[in-house]
Short mmCIF file of C-alpha atoms and ligand atoms in Angstrom, two decimals:
data_model
loop_
_atom_site.label_atom_id
_atom_site.label_comp_id
_atom_site.label_asym_id
_atom_site.label_seq_id
_atom_site.Cartn_x
_atom_site.Cartn_y
_atom_site.Cartn_z
CA MET A 292 -39.38 3.93 -14.62
CA LYS A 293 -37.12 6.94 -14.44
CA PRO A 294 -38.57 10.42 -14.25
CA LYS A 295 -38.61 12.25 -17.58
CA ASN A 296 -35.54 14.36 -18.37
CA THR A 297 -33.26 12.28 -16.14
CA SER A 298 -29.67 13.20 -16.87
CA VAL A 299 -26.21 12.37 -15.53
CA LEU A 300 -22.96 14.27 -15.94
CA LEU A 301 -20.05 11.97 -16.72
CA ILE A 302 -16.78 13.59 -15.66
CA TYR A 303 -13.59 12.08 -17.02
CA THR A 304 -10.52 12.93 -14.93
CA GLY A 305 -8.23 10.25 -16.39
CA GLY A 306 -6.91 6.85 -15.28
CA THR A 307 -6.61 3.42 -16.84
CA ILE A 308 -10.30 3.18 -17.73
CA GLY A 309 -9.91 5.94 -20.30
CA MET A 310 -6.81 4.64 -22.00
CA VAL A 311 -6.70 2.76 -25.26
CA PRO A 312 -3.73 0.94 -26.73
CA ASN A 313 -2.16 2.88 -29.56
CA SER A 314 -2.68 0.71 -32.64
CA GLU A 315 0.93 1.21 -33.80
CA THR A 316 3.00 1.24 -30.62
CA GLY A 317 0.73 -0.73 -28.28
CA ALA A 318 1.38 1.85 -25.50
CA LEU A 319 -1.57 2.97 -23.42
CA GLN A 320 -2.73 6.50 -24.11
CA ASN A 321 -5.60 8.68 -22.99
CA PHE A 322 -8.62 8.90 -25.24
CA SER A 323 -11.38 11.42 -25.67
CA LEU A 324 -14.87 11.00 -24.33
CA GLU A 325 -16.26 10.78 -27.86
CA GLN A 326 -14.29 7.59 -28.34
CA LEU A 327 -16.07 6.15 -25.35
CA GLN A 328 -19.27 5.84 -27.39
CA ARG A 329 -17.38 3.65 -29.83
CA HIS A 330 -16.07 1.33 -27.13
CA ILE A 331 -19.33 1.17 -25.20
CA PRO A 332 -22.21 1.25 -27.68
CA GLU A 333 -24.44 0.11 -24.77
CA LEU A 334 -24.36 3.72 -23.54
CA GLN A 335 -26.91 4.57 -26.20
CA LYS A 336 -29.34 2.06 -24.73
CA LEU A 337 -29.53 3.86 -21.39
CA ASN A 338 -32.84 5.66 -21.18
CA PHE A 339 -31.50 8.95 -19.88
CA ARG A 340 -29.26 11.75 -21.09
CA ILE A 341 -25.52 11.61 -20.45
CA ASP A 342 -23.50 14.79 -20.81
CA THR A 343 -19.77 14.79 -20.46
CA TYR A 344 -16.99 16.92 -19.03
CA GLN A 345 -13.34 16.12 -19.53
CA PHE A 346 -10.24 17.17 -17.58
CA ASP A 347 -7.77 18.63 -20.03
CA PRO A 348 -5.30 16.98 -20.03
CA PRO A 349 -6.61 13.82 -18.33
CA MET A 350 -4.60 12.89 -15.23
CA ASP A 351 -3.06 9.68 -14.04
CA SER A 352 -4.51 9.66 -10.55
CA SER A 353 -1.02 9.49 -9.03
CA ASP A 354 -0.89 13.20 -9.92
CA MET A 355 -4.16 13.94 -8.11
CA ASN A 356 -3.95 16.87 -5.70
CA PRO A 357 -6.12 19.35 -3.76
CA GLY A 358 -6.25 21.65 -6.81
CA ALA A 359 -7.88 18.90 -8.87
CA TRP A 360 -10.38 18.24 -6.06
CA GLN A 361 -11.29 21.93 -6.09
CA HIS A 362 -11.75 21.69 -9.86
CA LEU A 363 -14.07 18.70 -9.41
CA VAL A 364 -16.09 20.47 -6.72
CA ARG A 365 -16.46 23.50 -9.01
CA VAL A 366 -17.60 21.36 -11.96
CA ILE A 367 -20.17 19.54 -9.83
CA SER A 368 -21.48 22.54 -7.88
CA GLU A 369 -21.79 24.81 -10.92
CA ARG A 370 -23.89 22.18 -12.73
CA TYR A 371 -25.59 20.75 -9.68
CA ALA A 372 -29.13 21.80 -10.52
CA GLU A 373 -28.94 20.46 -14.09
CA TYR A 374 -28.28 16.79 -13.30
CA ASN A 375 -29.78 13.97 -11.26
CA GLY A 376 -26.36 12.56 -10.52
CA PHE A 377 -22.67 12.57 -11.36
CA VAL A 378 -20.24 9.83 -12.38
CA VAL A 379 -16.53 10.56 -12.04
CA LEU A 380 -14.12 8.40 -14.06
CA HIS A 381 -10.90 8.33 -12.08
CA GLY A 382 -7.67 6.34 -11.81
CA THR A 383 -7.81 3.72 -9.11
CA ASP A 384 -4.56 4.65 -7.36
CA THR A 385 -5.91 7.65 -5.44
CA MET A 386 -9.63 7.22 -6.00
CA ALA A 387 -10.25 6.65 -2.27
CA PHE A 388 -8.56 9.98 -1.43
CA THR A 389 -10.64 11.85 -4.00
CA ALA A 390 -13.87 10.21 -2.83
CA SER A 391 -13.05 11.11 0.78
CA ALA A 392 -12.16 14.71 -0.08
CA LEU A 393 -15.35 15.20 -2.10
CA SER A 394 -17.48 13.81 0.72
CA PHE A 395 -16.27 16.66 2.97
CA MET A 396 -16.12 19.40 0.34
CA LEU A 397 -19.66 18.77 -0.94
CA GLU A 398 -21.51 19.53 2.27
CA GLY A 399 -25.27 19.11 2.02
CA LEU A 400 -24.99 16.78 -0.99
CA ASP A 401 -28.34 15.28 -1.90
CA LYS A 402 -27.46 13.67 -5.23
CA PRO A 403 -25.23 10.72 -6.14
CA VAL A 404 -21.57 11.31 -6.97
CA ILE A 405 -20.23 7.92 -8.05
CA LEU A 406 -16.52 7.42 -8.68
CA THR A 407 -15.41 4.51 -10.79
CA GLY A 408 -12.56 3.35 -12.98
CA SER A 409 -11.03 0.07 -14.00
CA GLN A 410 -8.01 -2.17 -13.75
CA LEU A 411 -7.94 -2.82 -17.51
CA PRO A 412 -8.48 -0.10 -20.13
CA ILE A 413 -11.87 0.16 -21.77
CA GLY A 414 -10.45 -0.87 -25.15
CA VAL A 415 -9.10 -4.19 -23.87
CA LEU A 416 -11.25 -7.26 -24.46
CA ARG A 417 -11.45 -8.36 -20.81
CA THR A 418 -11.95 -4.87 -19.47
CA ASP A 419 -13.74 -4.40 -16.16
CA GLY A 420 -14.38 -0.79 -17.15
CA LYS A 421 -17.53 -1.41 -19.14
CA GLU A 422 -19.55 -2.94 -16.31
CA ASN A 423 -18.15 -0.48 -13.78
CA LEU A 424 -19.16 2.49 -15.92
CA LEU A 425 -22.59 1.24 -16.99
CA THR A 426 -23.63 0.26 -13.47
CA SER A 427 -22.27 3.54 -12.03
CA LEU A 428 -24.44 5.43 -14.51
CA GLU A 429 -27.45 3.33 -13.50
CA ILE A 430 -26.82 4.07 -9.83
CA ALA A 431 -26.25 7.79 -10.42
CA SER A 432 -29.63 8.02 -12.15
CA ALA A 433 -31.60 5.75 -9.80
CA THR A 434 -34.48 7.34 -7.90
CA HIS A 435 -37.15 6.42 -5.39
CA SER A 436 -40.75 6.44 -6.63
CA ASP A 437 -41.06 10.09 -5.49
CA GLY A 438 -38.16 11.05 -7.76
CA SER A 439 -35.60 11.58 -4.97
CA PRO A 440 -32.13 10.05 -5.58
CA LEU A 441 -31.54 6.57 -4.21
CA VAL A 442 -27.93 7.18 -3.18
CA PRO A 443 -27.32 10.83 -2.20
CA GLU A 444 -23.68 10.21 -1.27
CA VAL A 445 -20.14 10.22 -2.65
CA CYS A 446 -19.46 6.55 -3.43
CA ILE A 447 -17.03 4.30 -5.20
CA TYR A 448 -18.55 1.65 -7.44
CA PHE A 449 -16.17 -1.14 -8.36
CA GLU A 450 -16.60 -4.80 -9.31
CA ASN A 451 -20.20 -5.23 -8.20
CA HIS A 452 -19.98 -3.25 -4.98
CA LEU A 453 -21.15 0.23 -4.16
CA LEU A 454 -19.07 1.51 -1.24
CA ARG A 455 -19.23 4.70 0.78
CA GLY A 456 -16.38 6.74 -0.69
CA ASN A 457 -14.84 7.93 2.58
CA ARG A 458 -14.77 4.33 3.95
CA THR A 459 -12.94 2.86 0.99
CA THR A 460 -9.33 1.78 0.42
CA LYS A 461 -7.60 0.39 -2.65
CA MET A 462 -6.49 -3.11 -1.70
CA SER A 463 -5.28 -4.77 -4.86
CA ALA A 464 -3.12 -3.71 -7.77
CA GLU A 465 -4.06 -6.94 -9.55
CA ASN A 466 -7.62 -8.05 -8.89
CA PHE A 467 -10.69 -6.56 -10.51
CA ASN A 468 -12.11 -6.50 -6.99
CA ALA A 469 -9.68 -3.75 -6.03
CA PHE A 470 -11.50 -1.79 -3.32
CA ARG A 471 -12.77 -2.62 0.15
CA SER A 472 -14.69 -0.84 2.84
CA PHE A 473 -13.63 -2.80 5.91
CA ASN A 474 -15.52 -0.87 8.55
CA TYR A 475 -18.81 -0.21 6.76
CA PRO A 476 -20.84 -2.65 4.67
CA PRO A 477 -21.48 -2.09 0.93
CA LEU A 478 -24.38 0.25 0.20
CA ALA A 479 -25.41 -1.91 -2.75
CA THR A 480 -24.40 -5.09 -4.53
CA ALA A 481 -24.88 -5.55 -8.26
CA GLY A 482 -25.77 -8.93 -9.70
CA ILE A 483 -28.68 -9.51 -12.00
CA HIS A 484 -30.33 -6.77 -9.97
CA ILE A 485 -28.75 -3.90 -8.10
CA LYS A 486 -29.66 -4.57 -4.48
CA TYR A 487 -29.51 -1.46 -2.31
CA ASP A 488 -29.24 -1.62 1.47
CA TYR A 489 -31.42 1.37 2.25
CA MET A 490 -30.69 1.30 5.97
CA LEU A 491 -26.99 1.96 5.29
CA ILE A 492 -27.41 4.82 2.84
CA ARG A 493 -27.17 8.32 4.29
CA ARG A 494 -30.26 10.46 4.25
CA PRO A 495 -29.49 13.94 3.01
CA MET A 496 -29.66 16.76 5.53
CA PRO A 497 -32.26 19.35 4.62
CA GLY A 498 -30.72 22.41 2.99
CA ARG A 499 -28.74 23.33 -0.06
CA LEU A 500 -25.40 22.10 -1.35
CA ARG A 501 -22.60 24.06 0.29
CA PRO A 502 -19.44 23.51 -1.74
CA HIS A 503 -16.17 24.10 0.13
CA LEU A 504 -13.15 24.97 -1.94
CA ARG A 505 -10.46 25.68 0.61
CA LEU A 506 -8.07 22.96 1.66
CA ASP A 507 -4.83 23.22 3.62
CA ASP A 508 -2.31 20.51 2.81
CA ASN A 509 0.03 21.09 5.77
CA VAL A 510 -0.67 17.52 6.82
CA ALA A 511 1.61 14.47 7.20
CA VAL A 512 1.19 10.74 7.76
CA LEU A 513 3.50 8.99 10.22
CA LYS A 514 3.41 5.21 10.13
CA LEU A 515 4.96 3.61 13.20
CA PHE A 516 7.14 0.50 12.99
CA PRO A 517 9.30 -1.28 15.55
CA GLY A 518 12.66 0.48 15.53
CA ILE A 519 11.41 3.82 14.20
CA ARG A 520 14.11 6.39 14.93
CA ARG A 521 13.71 9.39 17.14
CA GLU A 522 15.42 11.66 14.56
CA VAL A 523 12.85 10.67 11.92
CA VAL A 524 9.90 11.44 14.18
CA GLU A 525 11.36 14.68 15.49
CA SER A 526 12.25 15.85 12.01
CA LEU A 527 8.69 15.21 10.84
CA PHE A 528 7.18 17.13 13.75
CA GLY A 529 9.67 19.92 13.08
CA THR A 530 8.44 20.41 9.50
CA PRO A 531 7.84 24.13 8.95
CA GLY A 532 4.13 24.95 8.65
CA LEU A 533 2.97 21.48 9.74
CA ARG A 534 -0.52 21.65 11.25
CA ALA A 535 -1.77 18.07 11.51
CA VAL A 536 -0.47 14.49 11.51
CA VAL A 537 -2.22 11.18 10.94
CA LEU A 538 -0.40 8.77 13.25
CA GLU A 539 -0.76 5.19 12.01
CA THR A 540 -0.49 3.08 15.15
CA TYR A 541 -0.66 -0.63 15.96
CA GLY A 542 -3.82 -2.61 16.68
CA SER A 543 -6.42 -0.70 18.64
CA GLY A 544 -4.30 2.46 18.68
CA ASN A 545 -1.07 1.51 20.43
CA ALA A 546 2.43 2.92 20.14
CA PRO A 547 5.82 2.32 21.80
CA ARG A 548 6.04 3.82 25.29
CA GLU A 549 9.37 5.54 24.58
CA ASP A 550 9.62 8.82 26.47
CA TRP A 551 11.05 10.66 23.45
CA LEU A 552 8.00 9.70 21.36
CA LEU A 553 5.52 10.85 23.99
CA ASP A 554 7.54 14.05 24.46
CA SER A 555 7.41 14.70 20.70
CA LEU A 556 3.66 14.18 20.67
CA ARG A 557 3.11 16.37 23.72
CA SER A 558 5.26 19.12 22.29
CA ALA A 559 3.42 18.93 18.93
CA ALA A 560 0.05 19.22 20.70
CA GLY A 561 1.41 22.18 22.65
CA ARG A 562 2.32 23.89 19.35
CA GLY A 563 -1.21 23.41 18.02
CA ILE A 564 -0.38 20.45 15.74
CA VAL A 565 -3.33 18.06 15.76
CA VAL A 566 -2.27 14.39 15.88
CA VAL A 567 -4.93 11.83 15.00
CA ASN A 568 -4.61 8.17 15.93
CA ILE A 569 -5.55 5.72 13.14
CA THR A 570 -4.88 1.99 13.26
CA GLN A 571 -2.61 0.31 10.72
CA CYS A 572 -5.03 -2.64 10.72
CA CYS A 573 -7.41 -2.80 7.75
CA ALA A 574 -10.43 -3.42 9.96
CA GLY A 575 -11.47 -2.34 13.43
CA THR A 576 -11.25 0.80 15.46
CA VAL A 577 -8.91 2.75 17.71
CA GLU A 578 -9.77 2.51 21.41
CA MET A 579 -7.26 4.61 23.26
CA GLY A 580 -8.30 3.50 26.71
CA ARG A 581 -7.92 -0.21 26.02
CA TYR A 582 -4.19 -0.67 26.63
CA GLU A 583 -1.79 1.42 28.63
CA THR A 584 0.18 2.22 25.46
CA GLY A 585 -2.87 3.79 23.83
CA TYR A 586 -3.87 5.56 27.03
CA ARG A 587 -0.47 7.27 27.17
CA LEU A 588 -1.01 8.64 23.66
CA LYS A 589 -4.27 10.11 24.81
CA GLN A 590 -2.52 11.76 27.74
CA ALA A 591 0.04 13.19 25.32
CA GLY A 592 -2.78 14.97 23.47
CA VAL A 593 -3.37 12.54 20.57
CA VAL A 594 -6.93 12.52 19.21
CA CYS A 595 -8.83 9.27 18.63
CA GLY A 596 -9.50 8.68 14.90
CA TYR A 597 -11.87 5.74 15.59
CA ASP A 598 -12.29 3.48 12.53
CA SER A 599 -11.26 6.07 9.95
CA THR A 600 -9.25 5.14 6.89
CA THR A 601 -6.02 7.05 6.40
CA GLU A 602 -7.46 8.51 3.17
CA SER A 603 -10.43 9.90 5.04
CA ALA A 604 -8.37 11.25 7.98
CA VAL A 605 -5.88 13.03 5.70
CA THR A 606 -8.54 14.73 3.57
CA LYS A 607 -10.76 15.57 6.55
CA LEU A 608 -7.81 17.32 8.20
CA MET A 609 -7.08 19.24 4.98
CA PHE A 610 -10.72 20.24 4.85
CA LEU A 611 -10.96 21.35 8.50
CA LEU A 612 -7.65 23.24 8.31
CA GLY A 613 -8.91 24.93 5.14
CA GLU A 614 -12.03 26.01 7.03
CA ASP A 615 -9.78 27.91 9.45
CA CYS A 616 -10.89 25.82 12.41
CA THR A 617 -8.81 26.22 15.58
CA PRO A 618 -6.84 23.17 16.78
CA GLY A 619 -9.50 22.70 19.47
CA GLU A 620 -12.30 22.69 16.90
CA ILE A 621 -10.38 20.30 14.65
CA ARG A 622 -9.80 17.91 17.55
CA GLU A 623 -13.51 17.99 18.30
CA ARG A 624 -14.67 17.54 14.71
CA MET A 625 -12.19 14.74 14.02
CA GLN A 626 -14.14 12.81 16.65
CA GLN A 627 -17.49 13.49 15.00
CA SER A 628 -18.85 11.97 11.82
CA LEU A 629 -19.23 14.71 9.18
CA ALA A 630 -20.15 12.50 6.22
CA GLY A 631 -20.48 8.99 7.62
CA GLU A 632 -16.69 8.50 7.64
CA ILE A 633 -16.35 7.13 11.20
CA THR A 634 -18.41 5.15 13.68
CA VAL A 635 -18.16 6.87 17.04
N1 LIG B 271 -2.16 4.74 -12.47
C1 LIG B 271 -3.56 4.63 -12.79
C2 LIG B 271 -4.28 5.76 -12.10
O1 LIG B 271 -4.57 5.68 -10.94
C3 LIG B 271 -4.08 3.31 -12.37
C4 LIG B 271 -5.55 3.11 -12.61
O2 LIG B 271 -6.25 3.88 -13.20
O3 LIG B 271 -6.04 2.08 -12.17
O4 LIG B 271 -4.57 6.75 -12.74
#
């Protein structure tokens, strides 16, 4: 039984889930939230109130940006007291970035914020959107017997799995099962019943929601590959205004031992640019003391990113830079878990 007056805010940002084929041209176009009721009559059977908020115009998530994240944080924080939970309909392409950003920007969150979307539009017969949306709404409204929310976290729900948002990566442009959280198990699995793994779900910290709106996007990602050219690396580190770099390394955090690369990294650290070491592998963690190649990076001032996803590292850096942290503070906080995003 749900407590009386349970309500969820459904926020539609855009993405495939909210597109319907135009009956004349067949092209996919965005639809309004009212049309949703028509495509999912099951919504009326849910025994709680669903209010809606729509981005105008809806966005393909390839256009997602820090400004849209600020908009989302404003929408959620201004209505925070009114709802038991929030469901965000979002394109799949950058959903993992948005989920990661929200997990840092919504400090002190003690209600569910569930992002979902679909690979096929809601109006298509074989759509995965219907189940994704209905189960996300169920999860966003689910409470313990004392009325406290079951999942007070930013999550992605997709194809039967509830994943911690800042641990998630889009893995498939084809399969319904499009997202994975390689370094943290699912928080819940939906079959006939929704089975929650309570031990894995974060317990909210006591205190109020503290929304953060400032982000600094002077961040870059540098993915290493055998043969990467010195000019490319040096030009990236010479970018005006650059303040942080996510360095995607090999295996457990290794990089070529070229002197010019280590010099570039040392010089960047000396100029206050924070460089964070993330592995290119899907699963596992960076251990900078394991091989000599990783150890040299550490000596050059590179910070260990542990088992962070790139999505999480990029948005965490934007968040910390926006908070006006010093390079020293950023280096320290990149090695601490702020919202369950890394295992240290
Ligand atoms: N391009 C779309 C988007 O991310 C794809 C999707 O929704 O799955 O908005």
